[in-house]
Amino acid sequence: CSRSMKFTDLYNTGIKLWPKEIHIGDGYPAGKTGYVFPDLVSIHDQIEESIPVENGWLQIIDWSLFQAFHAESKRLIQSNQTTLIPCSVAKSEIQWRVNENLNGEGWESLCAEYVNDLQET
């Protein structure tokens, strides 16, 4: 019997893996519209390496958080800000990415257990 995984529980577990602030002042443009944030990538790599291979939920939330943080970092640096506060990134943005990622190939079993309980206020 598989139990469900709520977004809120997933988010609360995942966000604890990330520091309270991330320096993004080292970010630089790459390609036509991209950006590279070495500190952000380095933190993500460390978190990713610490997650057990069999923990798909942590892998999904970590990757979703990284994607959302990267997008937010791009917005921030374009307005000359150099610090990302992970917990200030909209949960709806992260939830959307979790949903998108779970709909990817190979995640069907987790997708079936996922519950979006995010209540936007």
PDB file of C-alpha atoms in Angstrom, residues 19-106:
ATOM      1  CA  PRO A  19      20.968  27.541   3.287  1.00  0.00           C
ATOM      2  CA  LYS A  20      18.912  30.534   4.467  1.00  0.00           C
ATOM      3  CA  GLU A  21      20.664  32.821   1.968  1.00  0.00           C
ATOM      4  CA  ILE A  22      22.593  32.157  -1.206  1.00  0.00           C
ATOM      5  CA  HIS A  23      25.078  34.592  -2.737  1.00  0.00           C
ATOM      6  CA  ILE A  24      24.250  35.013  -6.426  1.00  0.00           C
ATOM      7  CA  GLY A  25      26.544  37.953  -7.175  1.00  0.00           C
ATOM      8  CA  ASP A  26      28.880  35.556  -8.981  1.00  0.00           C
ATOM      9  CA  GLY A  27      26.204  34.930 -11.626  1.00  0.00           C
ATOM     10  CA  TYR A  28      26.992  35.682 -15.250  1.00  0.00           C
ATOM     11  CA  PRO A  29      25.095  35.511 -18.557  1.00  0.00           C
ATOM     12  CA  ALA A  30      25.475  32.359 -20.636  1.00  0.00           C
ATOM     13  CA  GLY A  31      24.097  31.744 -24.100  1.00  0.00           C
ATOM     14  CA  LYS A  32      21.237  33.863 -25.417  1.00  0.00           C
ATOM     15  CA  THR A  33      19.038  34.073 -22.317  1.00  0.00           C
ATOM     16  CA  GLY A  34      20.685  31.861 -19.723  1.00  0.00           C
ATOM     17  CA  TYR A  35      22.636  32.560 -16.584  1.00  0.00           C
ATOM     18  CA  VAL A  36      25.164  30.567 -14.607  1.00  0.00           C
ATOM     19  CA  PHE A  37      25.294  30.879 -10.808  1.00  0.00           C
ATOM     20  CA  PRO A  38      28.404  29.015  -9.584  1.00  0.00           C
ATOM     21  CA  ASP A  39      27.559  29.238  -5.853  1.00  0.00           C
ATOM     22  CA  LEU A  40      23.967  28.078  -6.433  1.00  0.00           C
ATOM     23  CA  VAL A  41      25.145  25.150  -8.574  1.00  0.00           C
ATOM     24  CA  SER A  42      27.795  24.198  -6.021  1.00  0.00           C
ATOM     25  CA  ILE A  43      25.224  24.131  -3.191  1.00  0.00           C
ATOM     26  CA  HIS A  44      22.832  22.096  -5.330  1.00  0.00           C
ATOM     27  CA  ASP A  45      25.591  19.602  -6.207  1.00  0.00           C
ATOM     28  CA  GLN A  46      26.398  19.095  -2.513  1.00  0.00           C
ATOM     29  CA  ILE A  47      22.724  18.566  -1.642  1.00  0.00           C
ATOM     30  CA  GLU A  48      22.195  16.218  -4.586  1.00  0.00           C
ATOM     31  CA  GLU A  49      25.203  14.110  -3.548  1.00  0.00           C
ATOM     32  CA  SER A  50      23.803  13.800  -0.009  1.00  0.00           C
ATOM     33  CA  ILE A  51      20.447  12.372  -1.161  1.00  0.00           C
ATOM     34  CA  PRO A  52      20.170   8.570  -1.188  1.00  0.00           C
ATOM     35  CA  VAL A  53      19.547   7.236  -4.707  1.00  0.00           C
ATOM     36  CA  GLU A  54      16.406   5.429  -3.554  1.00  0.00           C
ATOM     37  CA  ASN A  55      14.840   8.632  -2.187  1.00  0.00           C
ATOM     38  CA  GLY A  56      12.969   9.813  -5.270  1.00  0.00           C
ATOM     39  CA  TRP A  57      10.924  12.346  -3.324  1.00  0.00           C
ATOM     40  CA  LEU A  58      14.012  14.192  -2.106  1.00  0.00           C
ATOM     41  CA  GLN A  59      15.484  14.058  -5.609  1.00  0.00           C
ATOM     42  CA  ILE A  60      12.314  15.608  -7.057  1.00  0.00           C
ATOM     43  CA  ILE A  61      12.020  18.395  -4.470  1.00  0.00           C
ATOM     44  CA  ASP A  62      15.732  19.188  -4.619  1.00  0.00           C
ATOM     45  CA  TRP A  63      15.681  19.503  -8.413  1.00  0.00           C
ATOM     46  CA  SER A  64      12.433  21.507  -8.345  1.00  0.00           C
ATOM     47  CA  LEU A  65      13.835  23.880  -5.704  1.00  0.00           C
ATOM     48  CA  PHE A  66      17.028  24.302  -7.714  1.00  0.00           C
ATOM     49  CA  GLN A  67      15.047  25.131 -10.870  1.00  0.00           C
ATOM     50  CA  ALA A  68      12.893  27.675  -9.024  1.00  0.00           C
ATOM     51  CA  PHE A  69      15.917  29.207  -7.242  1.00  0.00           C
ATOM     52  CA  HIS A  70      17.781  29.490 -10.535  1.00  0.00           C
ATOM     53  CA  ALA A  71      14.849  31.264 -12.201  1.00  0.00           C
ATOM     54  CA  GLU A  72      14.478  33.611  -9.224  1.00  0.00           C
ATOM     55  CA  SER A  73      18.240  34.281  -9.180  1.00  0.00           C
ATOM     56  CA  LYS A  74      18.061  35.306 -12.825  1.00  0.00           C
ATOM     57  CA  ARG A  75      15.260  37.773 -12.014  1.00  0.00           C
ATOM     58  CA  LEU A  76      17.133  39.116  -8.973  1.00  0.00           C
ATOM     59  CA  ILE A  77      20.486  39.628 -10.681  1.00  0.00           C
ATOM     60  CA  GLN A  78      18.787  41.494 -13.517  1.00  0.00           C
ATOM     61  CA  SER A  79      17.594  43.988 -10.895  1.00  0.00           C
ATOM     62  CA  ASN A  80      21.111  44.202  -9.384  1.00  0.00           C
ATOM     63  CA  GLN A  81      20.393  42.064  -6.310  1.00  0.00           C
ATOM     64  CA  THR A  82      23.071  39.636  -5.169  1.00  0.00           C
ATOM     65  CA  THR A  83      21.318  37.534  -2.511  1.00  0.00           C
ATOM     66  CA  LEU A  84      18.666  34.856  -2.950  1.00  0.00           C
ATOM     67  CA  ILE A  85      16.504  34.020   0.069  1.00  0.00           C
ATOM     68  CA  PRO A  86      15.247  30.483  -0.734  1.00  0.00           C
ATOM     69  CA  CYS A  87      12.209  30.587   1.552  1.00  0.00           C
ATOM     70  CA  SER A  88      11.006  33.777  -0.174  1.00  0.00           C
ATOM     71  CA  VAL A  89      10.614  32.020  -3.543  1.00  0.00           C
ATOM     72  CA  ALA A  90       6.907  31.478  -4.253  1.00  0.00           C
ATOM     73  CA  LYS A  91       5.740  28.025  -3.201  1.00  0.00           C
ATOM     74  CA  SER A  92       3.382  28.021  -6.185  1.00  0.00           C
ATOM     75  CA  GLU A  93       6.422  28.276  -8.488  1.00  0.00           C
ATOM     76  CA  ILE A  94       8.069  25.321  -6.742  1.00  0.00           C
ATOM     77  CA  GLN A  95       4.841  23.307  -6.747  1.00  0.00           C
ATOM     78  CA  TRP A  96       4.453  23.902 -10.487  1.00  0.00           C
ATOM     79  CA  ARG A  97       7.972  22.579 -11.062  1.00  0.00           C
ATOM     80  CA  VAL A  98       7.370  19.524  -8.842  1.00  0.00           C
ATOM     81  CA  ASN A  99       4.277  18.787 -10.908  1.00  0.00           C
ATOM     82  CA  GLU A 100       6.161  19.231 -14.198  1.00  0.00           C
ATOM     83  CA  ASN A 101       9.055  17.053 -13.015  1.00  0.00           C
ATOM     84  CA  LEU A 102       6.776  14.274 -11.735  1.00  0.00           C
ATOM     85  CA  ASN A 103       5.114  14.137 -15.140  1.00  0.00           C
ATOM     86  CA  GLY A 104       8.474  13.296 -16.694  1.00  0.00           C
ATOM     87  CA  GLU A 105       9.441   9.796 -17.745  1.00  0.00           C
ATOM     88  CA  GLY A 106      10.271   7.358 -14.962  1.00  0.00           C
TER      89      GLY A 106
END
